[in-house]
Amino acid sequence: MGIEDRDDEEIEAEHRANRLAAAREYAPGAQLDEELQLRLTGPDTEGGALRFQWGDALLHPVETAVSVAAGTPVQLELTGISAGSTVIHARPIAPPAASEPYVLSTPATSAAGTGMSALTKLLAALEAESDVLEWARLFDSVEALSRALGKYGLDLGVTWYGADGDMRRARLTERGRRYVDRLRKTRDRDQEIMIAGRITELRESGWVKVKTGVAKNAYAYDVHFEDPDELLRMRPGLGDNVHFRVRFRQRLDSVGIARSTEYTYLGPAAEQASLPFES
């Protein structure tokens, strides 16, 4: 009978492509309205309703990830909720209309479309437990989304309907969330470096702030003394010039993001030239 085993989203995507093709017969630059569908599945989604506690925890990381991937702020707005578990319908907020309504031009590439392309590829990579380094800049937002889904026991399905008729789909299930957790685990990377500067802050607990220049925006190191008495024996004073050997430790996750950095005092370094002071 010619009946294919396709879901509603695939059928809708075909209808959209047909509508676009028909519209472009008369207006070659025609485009469709963009739409984002987020399908939540889990024990509390059968009623097709969005609980208030889910809202910002889930939607804000999606908007942030799309904006980061697009390289420009992308604002999304909720247009409806439907059943079939809980399906959230959203769309990008359109930019202000041109002041000259009679001037026709082909719209530029959609920022939302660019962002959704990257986001769906990252989600697919997480579900496949494959390399995600290409999308490292999106990882913090997707990690926040993953934590929220885990907290509420939800799985997420993402469908993006683009202005040019394309459709992109991805999911983030328990498998992908477990992979995110593994990627978050850190490893230490140590190296010994020399720092020189003026002491601008002292704490008896064993912390010294060393500023590398006199300008207000000069970089400052927070150096930790594992033995606070060693710092006291040095009898340092505010404004003193110091030259330290320190252990620079970065805690890197598997995506290569530095989750923390610290500087630990190892000993005195050979003195260097005095800091240049501005006139």
mmCIF file of C-alpha atoms in Angstrom:
data_model
loop_
_atom_site.group_PDB
_atom_site.id
_atom_site.type_symbol
_atom_site.label_atom_id
_atom_site.label_comp_id
_atom_site.label_asym_id
_atom_site.label_seq_id
_atom_site.Cartn_x
_atom_site.Cartn_y
_atom_site.Cartn_z
ATOM 1 C CA MET A 1 0.000 0.000 0.000
ATOM 2 C CA GLY A 2 3.023 2.251 0.029
ATOM 3 C CA ILE A 3 2.785 2.822 3.789
ATOM 4 C CA GLU A 4 6.198 3.417 5.332
ATOM 5 C CA ASP A 5 7.225 2.894 8.927
ATOM 6 C CA ARG A 6 7.805 6.556 9.794
ATOM 7 C CA ASP A 7 7.087 8.578 12.901
ATOM 8 C CA ASP A 8 5.066 11.781 13.083
ATOM 9 C CA GLU A 9 8.149 14.012 13.093
ATOM 10 C CA GLU A 10 9.499 12.528 9.863
ATOM 11 C CA ILE A 11 6.089 12.909 8.204
ATOM 12 C CA GLU A 12 5.895 16.523 9.375
ATOM 13 C CA ALA A 13 9.407 17.167 8.035
ATOM 14 C CA GLU A 14 8.333 15.890 4.617
ATOM 15 C CA HIS A 15 5.232 18.095 4.670
ATOM 16 C CA ARG A 16 7.392 21.108 5.527
ATOM 17 C CA ALA A 17 9.810 20.340 2.697
ATOM 18 C CA ASN A 18 6.869 20.079 0.259
ATOM 19 C CA ARG A 19 5.411 23.384 1.473
ATOM 20 C CA LEU A 20 8.783 25.083 1.061
ATOM 21 C CA ALA A 21 9.241 23.688 -2.454
ATOM 22 C CA ALA A 22 5.775 24.967 -3.424
ATOM 23 C CA ALA A 23 6.449 28.398 -1.920
ATOM 24 C CA ARG A 24 9.751 28.712 -3.758
ATOM 25 C CA GLU A 25 7.985 28.179 -7.070
ATOM 26 C CA TYR A 26 6.632 31.709 -6.572
ATOM 27 C CA ALA A 27 9.275 33.251 -4.256
ATOM 28 C CA PRO A 28 12.734 31.666 -4.639
ATOM 29 C CA GLY A 29 13.919 33.209 -1.352
ATOM 30 C CA ALA A 30 11.014 31.850 0.710
ATOM 31 C CA GLN A 31 11.779 30.272 4.059
ATOM 32 C CA LEU A 32 9.756 28.412 6.677
ATOM 33 C CA ASP A 33 9.210 29.359 10.284
ATOM 34 C CA GLU A 34 11.799 27.753 12.544
ATOM 35 C CA GLU A 35 10.678 25.553 15.420
ATOM 36 C CA LEU A 36 12.364 23.688 18.254
ATOM 37 C CA GLN A 37 10.625 20.727 19.884
ATOM 38 C CA LEU A 38 11.895 19.290 23.166
ATOM 39 C CA ARG A 39 10.283 15.980 24.078
ATOM 40 C CA LEU A 40 10.601 15.006 27.738
ATOM 41 C CA THR A 41 9.983 11.392 28.708
ATOM 42 C CA GLY A 42 9.961 9.924 32.179
ATOM 43 C CA PRO A 43 7.683 8.826 35.015
ATOM 44 C CA ASP A 44 6.106 12.275 35.484
ATOM 45 C CA THR A 45 5.576 13.305 31.864
ATOM 46 C CA GLU A 46 2.505 11.289 30.856
ATOM 47 C CA GLY A 47 0.162 14.230 31.436
ATOM 48 C CA GLY A 48 1.822 16.356 28.776
ATOM 49 C CA ALA A 49 2.511 19.191 31.218
ATOM 50 C CA LEU A 50 5.659 21.147 32.045
ATOM 51 C CA ARG A 51 6.345 21.399 35.755
ATOM 52 C CA PHE A 52 7.587 24.781 36.961
ATOM 53 C CA GLN A 53 10.648 23.210 38.618
ATOM 54 C CA TRP A 54 11.750 21.765 35.273
ATOM 55 C CA GLY A 55 11.404 24.989 33.315
ATOM 56 C CA ASP A 56 14.488 27.151 33.785
ATOM 57 C CA ALA A 57 16.685 24.201 34.808
ATOM 58 C CA LEU A 58 16.153 22.622 31.383
ATOM 59 C CA LEU A 59 15.436 25.504 29.018
ATOM 60 C CA HIS A 60 18.134 27.970 30.042
ATOM 61 C CA PRO A 61 21.062 25.561 29.303
ATOM 62 C CA VAL A 62 19.567 24.834 25.861
ATOM 63 C CA GLU A 63 19.344 28.543 25.034
ATOM 64 C CA THR A 64 22.889 29.121 26.333
ATOM 65 C CA ALA A 65 24.335 26.238 24.310
ATOM 66 C CA VAL A 66 22.638 27.433 21.113
ATOM 67 C CA SER A 67 23.945 30.976 21.690
ATOM 68 C CA VAL A 68 27.511 29.792 22.328
ATOM 69 C CA ALA A 69 27.467 27.590 19.244
ATOM 70 C CA ALA A 70 26.021 30.398 17.109
ATOM 71 C CA GLY A 71 28.592 32.886 18.378
ATOM 72 C CA THR A 72 25.834 35.410 19.084
ATOM 73 C CA PRO A 73 22.971 35.616 21.602
ATOM 74 C CA VAL A 74 19.943 33.584 20.522
ATOM 75 C CA GLN A 75 16.733 34.065 22.464
ATOM 76 C CA LEU A 76 14.096 31.352 22.445
ATOM 77 C CA GLU A 77 10.452 31.712 23.405
ATOM 78 C CA LEU A 78 7.892 29.103 24.443
ATOM 79 C CA THR A 79 4.985 28.748 22.041
ATOM 80 C CA GLY A 80 3.149 25.750 23.471
ATOM 81 C CA ILE A 81 3.078 22.442 25.331
ATOM 82 C CA SER A 82 1.534 19.285 23.915
ATOM 83 C CA ALA A 83 1.070 15.688 24.948
ATOM 84 C CA GLY A 84 2.970 12.662 23.731
ATOM 85 C CA SER A 85 4.904 12.614 26.961
ATOM 86 C CA THR A 86 5.647 16.319 27.458
ATOM 87 C CA VAL A 87 6.505 18.139 24.238
ATOM 88 C CA ILE A 88 7.762 21.720 24.532
ATOM 89 C CA HIS A 89 7.373 23.872 21.439
ATOM 90 C CA ALA A 90 9.674 26.886 21.095
ATOM 91 C CA ARG A 91 11.021 29.213 18.434
ATOM 92 C CA PRO A 92 13.757 31.823 18.089
ATOM 93 C CA ILE A 93 12.664 35.371 18.805
ATOM 94 C CA ALA A 94 12.701 37.085 15.454
ATOM 95 C CA PRO A 95 14.954 40.159 15.030
ATOM 96 C CA PRO A 96 13.217 43.529 14.589
ATOM 97 C CA ALA A 97 11.575 43.995 11.211
ATOM 98 C CA ALA A 98 13.402 46.098 8.652
ATOM 99 C CA SER A 99 12.405 49.767 8.572
ATOM 100 C CA GLU A 100 11.877 49.549 4.806
ATOM 101 C CA PRO A 101 9.181 46.868 4.394
ATOM 102 C CA TYR A 102 9.197 46.996 0.611
ATOM 103 C CA VAL A 103 12.853 46.026 0.269
ATOM 104 C CA LEU A 104 13.062 42.272 -0.305
ATOM 105 C CA SER A 105 16.227 40.321 0.402
ATOM 106 C CA THR A 106 17.216 36.748 1.103
ATOM 107 C CA PRO A 107 17.617 36.287 4.892
ATOM 108 C CA ALA A 108 21.091 35.594 6.223
ATOM 109 C CA THR A 109 21.930 32.190 7.650
ATOM 110 C CA SER A 110 19.931 31.697 10.845
ATOM 111 C CA ALA A 111 21.975 31.988 14.038
ATOM 112 C CA ALA A 112 19.549 29.610 15.731
ATOM 113 C CA GLY A 113 19.993 27.099 12.924
ATOM 114 C CA THR A 114 23.784 27.286 13.228
ATOM 115 C CA GLY A 115 23.562 26.781 16.985
ATOM 116 C CA MET A 116 21.096 23.907 16.774
ATOM 117 C CA SER A 117 23.274 22.152 14.208
ATOM 118 C CA ALA A 118 26.202 22.112 16.647
ATOM 119 C CA LEU A 119 24.053 21.213 19.667
ATOM 120 C CA THR A 120 22.398 18.230 17.988
ATOM 121 C CA LYS A 121 25.780 16.956 16.800
ATOM 122 C CA LEU A 122 27.148 17.174 20.344
ATOM 123 C CA LEU A 123 24.135 15.349 21.811
ATOM 124 C CA ALA A 124 24.509 12.618 19.185
ATOM 125 C CA ALA A 125 28.202 12.271 20.052
ATOM 126 C CA LEU A 126 27.377 11.949 23.756
ATOM 127 C CA GLU A 127 24.797 9.247 23.078
ATOM 128 C CA ALA A 128 27.364 7.410 20.920
ATOM 129 C CA GLU A 129 30.042 7.916 23.613
ATOM 130 C CA SER A 130 32.399 9.336 20.996
ATOM 131 C CA ASP A 131 34.861 12.231 20.842
ATOM 132 C CA VAL A 132 33.298 15.580 21.791
ATOM 133 C CA LEU A 133 36.386 17.819 21.735
ATOM 134 C CA GLU A 134 35.062 19.653 18.665
ATOM 135 C CA TRP A 135 32.208 21.007 20.786
ATOM 136 C CA ALA A 136 34.130 21.644 24.017
ATOM 137 C CA ARG A 137 32.840 25.221 24.213
ATOM 138 C CA LEU A 138 29.273 23.889 24.574
ATOM 139 C CA PHE A 139 30.094 21.300 27.207
ATOM 140 C CA ASP A 140 29.354 23.369 30.327
ATOM 141 C CA SER A 141 25.826 24.175 29.130
ATOM 142 C CA VAL A 142 25.110 20.591 28.124
ATOM 143 C CA GLU A 143 26.539 19.383 31.434
ATOM 144 C CA ALA A 144 24.054 21.641 33.255
ATOM 145 C CA LEU A 145 21.256 20.237 31.091
ATOM 146 C CA SER A 146 22.409 16.686 31.820
ATOM 147 C CA ARG A 147 22.432 17.321 35.575
ATOM 148 C CA ALA A 148 18.888 18.705 35.444
ATOM 149 C CA LEU A 149 17.613 15.729 33.442
ATOM 150 C CA GLY A 150 19.244 13.341 35.902
ATOM 151 C CA LYS A 151 17.803 15.202 38.896
ATOM 152 C CA TYR A 152 14.241 14.874 37.601
ATOM 153 C CA GLY A 153 14.631 11.431 36.015
ATOM 154 C CA LEU A 154 13.952 12.657 32.484
ATOM 155 C CA ASP A 155 15.180 11.805 28.996
ATOM 156 C CA LEU A 156 15.262 14.457 26.282
ATOM 157 C CA GLY A 157 14.510 14.280 22.589
ATOM 158 C CA VAL A 158 15.385 17.308 20.450
ATOM 159 C CA THR A 159 13.917 18.059 17.036
ATOM 160 C CA TRP A 160 14.828 21.208 15.095
ATOM 161 C CA TYR A 161 12.867 22.330 12.065
ATOM 162 C CA GLY A 162 15.000 24.755 10.046
ATOM 163 C CA ALA A 163 13.982 27.665 7.860
ATOM 164 C CA ASP A 164 15.297 25.887 4.756
ATOM 165 C CA GLY A 165 13.213 22.763 5.378
ATOM 166 C CA ASP A 166 15.883 20.684 7.102
ATOM 167 C CA MET A 167 15.199 18.651 10.235
ATOM 168 C CA ARG A 168 17.762 17.721 12.893
ATOM 169 C CA ARG A 169 17.162 15.255 15.708
ATOM 170 C CA ALA A 170 19.112 14.119 18.752
ATOM 171 C CA ARG A 171 18.565 12.643 22.199
ATOM 172 C CA LEU A 172 20.108 12.802 25.631
ATOM 173 C CA THR A 173 19.222 9.714 27.649
ATOM 174 C CA GLU A 174 20.702 8.013 30.685
ATOM 175 C CA ARG A 175 23.472 6.594 28.500
ATOM 176 C CA GLY A 176 24.538 10.063 27.366
ATOM 177 C CA ARG A 177 24.273 11.426 30.900
ATOM 178 C CA ARG A 178 26.578 8.712 32.227
ATOM 179 C CA TYR A 179 29.087 9.618 29.513
ATOM 180 C CA VAL A 180 28.880 13.279 30.542
ATOM 181 C CA ASP A 181 29.674 12.225 34.126
ATOM 182 C CA ARG A 182 32.728 10.299 32.958
ATOM 183 C CA LEU A 183 33.933 13.246 30.905
ATOM 184 C CA ARG A 184 33.650 15.516 33.954
ATOM 185 C CA LYS A 185 36.176 13.479 35.939
ATOM 186 C CA THR A 186 39.406 15.409 36.289
ATOM 187 C CA ARG A 187 43.103 14.644 36.161
ATOM 188 C CA ASP A 188 45.918 16.794 37.506
ATOM 189 C CA ARG A 189 48.488 18.394 35.251
ATOM 190 C CA ASP A 190 51.457 19.918 37.104
ATOM 191 C CA GLN A 191 54.333 22.090 36.004
ATOM 192 C CA GLU A 192 56.888 24.178 37.836
ATOM 193 C CA ILE A 193 56.941 27.869 36.971
ATOM 194 C CA MET A 194 58.632 31.018 38.287
ATOM 195 C CA ILE A 195 56.667 34.089 39.277
ATOM 196 C CA ALA A 196 57.881 37.529 40.289
ATOM 197 C CA GLY A 197 55.912 40.443 41.603
ATOM 198 C CA ARG A 198 54.838 42.533 44.575
ATOM 199 C CA ILE A 199 52.961 41.191 47.584
ATOM 200 C CA THR A 200 49.564 42.880 47.735
ATOM 201 C CA GLU A 201 47.817 40.616 50.256
ATOM 202 C CA LEU A 202 48.876 38.327 53.132
ATOM 203 C CA ARG A 203 46.895 35.807 55.142
ATOM 204 C CA GLU A 204 48.101 33.930 58.219
ATOM 205 C CA SER A 205 46.469 30.777 56.879
ATOM 206 C CA GLY A 206 49.269 30.605 54.306
ATOM 207 C CA TRP A 207 48.113 32.581 51.297
ATOM 208 C CA VAL A 208 49.966 35.360 49.476
ATOM 209 C CA LYS A 209 48.729 37.411 46.544
ATOM 210 C CA VAL A 210 51.552 38.331 44.184
ATOM 211 C CA LYS A 211 50.773 40.960 41.554
ATOM 212 C CA THR A 212 52.997 40.909 38.493
ATOM 213 C CA GLY A 213 52.829 44.621 37.643
ATOM 214 C CA VAL A 214 51.706 47.975 38.915
ATOM 215 C CA ALA A 215 48.835 48.456 36.451
ATOM 216 C CA LYS A 216 45.354 47.871 37.862
ATOM 217 C CA ASN A 217 44.721 45.032 35.435
ATOM 218 C CA ALA A 218 48.094 43.318 36.002
ATOM 219 C CA TYR A 219 47.763 39.581 36.632
ATOM 220 C CA ALA A 220 47.872 38.424 40.262
ATOM 221 C CA TYR A 221 48.709 34.946 41.572
ATOM 222 C CA ASP A 222 47.171 33.488 44.730
ATOM 223 C CA VAL A 223 50.062 31.394 46.068
ATOM 224 C CA HIS A 224 49.411 28.799 48.772
ATOM 225 C CA PHE A 225 52.005 27.781 51.358
ATOM 226 C CA GLU A 226 51.319 24.212 52.474
ATOM 227 C CA ASP A 227 53.164 25.041 55.726
ATOM 228 C CA PRO A 228 51.875 28.464 56.926
ATOM 229 C CA ASP A 229 54.807 28.709 59.362
ATOM 230 C CA GLU A 230 57.182 28.786 56.387
ATOM 231 C CA LEU A 231 55.471 31.969 55.232
ATOM 232 C CA LEU A 232 55.738 33.501 58.720
ATOM 233 C CA ARG A 233 59.458 32.711 58.887
ATOM 234 C CA MET A 234 59.995 34.679 55.671
ATOM 235 C CA ARG A 235 58.661 37.836 57.439
ATOM 236 C CA PRO A 236 57.133 39.189 54.221
ATOM 237 C CA GLY A 237 55.579 42.622 54.048
ATOM 238 C CA LEU A 238 53.031 44.264 51.806
ATOM 239 C CA GLY A 239 54.752 45.779 48.778
ATOM 240 C CA ASP A 240 57.794 43.482 48.986
ATOM 241 C CA ASN A 241 59.202 42.205 45.703
ATOM 242 C CA VAL A 242 59.356 38.392 45.674
ATOM 243 C CA HIS A 243 60.584 35.685 43.297
ATOM 244 C CA PHE A 244 58.921 32.302 43.846
ATOM 245 C CA ARG A 245 59.143 28.814 42.395
ATOM 246 C CA VAL A 246 55.608 27.425 42.401
ATOM 247 C CA ARG A 247 53.776 24.308 41.310
ATOM 248 C CA PHE A 248 51.086 25.271 38.828
ATOM 249 C CA ARG A 249 48.361 22.607 38.990
ATOM 250 C CA GLN A 250 45.436 22.417 36.619
ATOM 251 C CA ARG A 251 42.585 19.989 37.102
ATOM 252 C CA LEU A 252 41.456 19.129 33.582
ATOM 253 C CA ASP A 253 38.405 17.133 32.622
ATOM 254 C CA SER A 254 38.351 14.732 29.694
ATOM 255 C CA VAL A 255 37.151 17.487 27.366
ATOM 256 C CA GLY A 256 40.234 19.551 28.179
ATOM 257 C CA ILE A 257 38.444 22.185 30.269
ATOM 258 C CA ALA A 258 40.366 23.424 33.325
ATOM 259 C CA ARG A 259 37.998 22.974 36.266
ATOM 260 C CA SER A 260 40.406 24.510 38.777
ATOM 261 C CA THR A 261 43.900 25.944 38.992
ATOM 262 C CA GLU A 262 46.190 26.456 41.976
ATOM 263 C CA TYR A 263 49.675 27.753 42.712
ATOM 264 C CA THR A 264 51.660 26.134 45.540
ATOM 265 C CA TYR A 265 54.927 27.572 46.884
ATOM 266 C CA LEU A 266 57.971 25.354 46.324
ATOM 267 C CA GLY A 267 60.837 27.680 47.234
ATOM 268 C CA PRO A 268 62.660 30.890 46.346
ATOM 269 C CA ALA A 269 63.640 31.533 42.752
ATOM 270 C CA ALA A 270 66.708 33.319 41.435
ATOM 271 C CA GLU A 271 66.031 37.035 41.532
ATOM 272 C CA GLN A 272 65.109 38.755 38.332
ATOM 273 C CA ALA A 273 65.166 42.376 37.275
ATOM 274 C CA SER A 274 62.969 44.719 39.299
ATOM 275 C CA LEU A 275 59.444 45.371 38.120
ATOM 276 C CA PRO A 276 59.079 48.368 35.818
ATOM 277 C CA PHE A 277 57.121 51.163 37.476
ATOM 278 C CA GLU A 278 55.038 53.563 35.472
ATOM 279 C CA SER A 279 55.858 57.248 35.789
#
